Amino acid sequence: MITIYHNPRCGKSRDCLAFLENSKHKLEVIKYLETPLSYSELEEIIQKLHCKPIEIVRVKETIWIEKFKGKQLSDSEIIQAIADFPILMERPIAVYGNKAIIARPLEKINEIL
């Protein structure tokens, strides 16, 4: 099963969801703004992405600019910021087994299928 962390207001996220709905895979859609991820869930996704927490932060979001920009934050503090403010999470993120990808551009989804 593929899990997509989805924001319906995001065109790239909608494109990824449509692509996955047309695939042969079972799909679980998590609207992460309605059902925010816990610190441990975020930590697990970041491990599957093989990236640093800052790499999944939308650094142009107003909340990031106002509250965090220019501060020296630890990885734990960044993960907590995403948990506290889910809008900061890059999207869409797709997880399949032990692999995950930020599906931007959409073609990147093929890296985990």
PDB file of N, CA, C and O in Angstrom, residues 8 31-36 86:
ATOM      1  N   PRO A   8      -5.122  18.860  -0.118  1.00  0.00           N
ATOM      2  CA  PRO A   8      -6.014  19.049  -1.257  1.00  0.00           C
ATOM      3  C   PRO A   8      -5.929  20.438  -1.897  1.00  0.00           C
ATOM      4  O   PRO A   8      -6.325  20.606  -3.043  1.00  0.00           O
ATOM      5  N   LYS A  31      -4.717  13.334   4.965  1.00  0.00           N
ATOM      6  CA  LYS A  31      -4.769  14.789   4.857  1.00  0.00           C
ATOM      7  C   LYS A  31      -4.120  15.343   6.127  1.00  0.00           C
ATOM      8  O   LYS A  31      -4.782  15.544   7.139  1.00  0.00           O
ATOM      9  N   TYR A  32      -2.819  15.572   6.022  1.00  0.00           N
ATOM     10  CA  TYR A  32      -2.015  15.857   7.206  1.00  0.00           C
ATOM     11  C   TYR A  32      -2.333  17.200   7.866  1.00  0.00           C
ATOM     12  O   TYR A  32      -1.966  17.416   9.019  1.00  0.00           O
ATOM     13  N   LEU A  33      -3.038  18.079   7.179  1.00  0.00           N
ATOM     14  CA  LEU A  33      -3.448  19.320   7.837  1.00  0.00           C
ATOM     15  C   LEU A  33      -4.650  19.076   8.748  1.00  0.00           C
ATOM     16  O   LEU A  33      -4.822  19.758   9.747  1.00  0.00           O
ATOM     17  N   GLU A  34      -5.477  18.089   8.390  1.00  0.00           N
ATOM     18  CA  GLU A  34      -6.628  17.717   9.212  1.00  0.00           C
ATOM     19  C   GLU A  34      -6.241  16.733  10.309  1.00  0.00           C
ATOM     20  O   GLU A  34      -6.848  16.720  11.381  1.00  0.00           O
ATOM     21  N   THR A  35      -5.282  15.872  10.006  1.00  0.00           N
ATOM     22  CA  THR A  35      -4.802  14.870  10.945  1.00  0.00           C
ATOM     23  C   THR A  35      -3.286  15.028  11.058  1.00  0.00           C
ATOM     24  O   THR A  35      -2.531  14.315  10.392  1.00  0.00           O
ATOM     25  N   PRO A  36      -2.835  15.978  11.872  1.00  0.00           N
ATOM     26  CA  PRO A  36      -1.401  16.248  11.960  1.00  0.00           C
ATOM     27  C   PRO A  36      -0.608  15.025  12.423  1.00  0.00           C
ATOM     28  O   PRO A  36      -1.093  14.194  13.188  1.00  0.00           O
ATOM     29  N   PRO A  86       1.792  21.828  10.899  1.00  0.00           N
ATOM     30  CA  PRO A  86       1.844  20.883   9.780  1.00  0.00           C
ATOM     31  C   PRO A  86       1.972  21.530   8.402  1.00  0.00           C
ATOM     32  O   PRO A  86       2.498  20.913   7.481  1.00  0.00           O
TER      33      PRO A  86
END
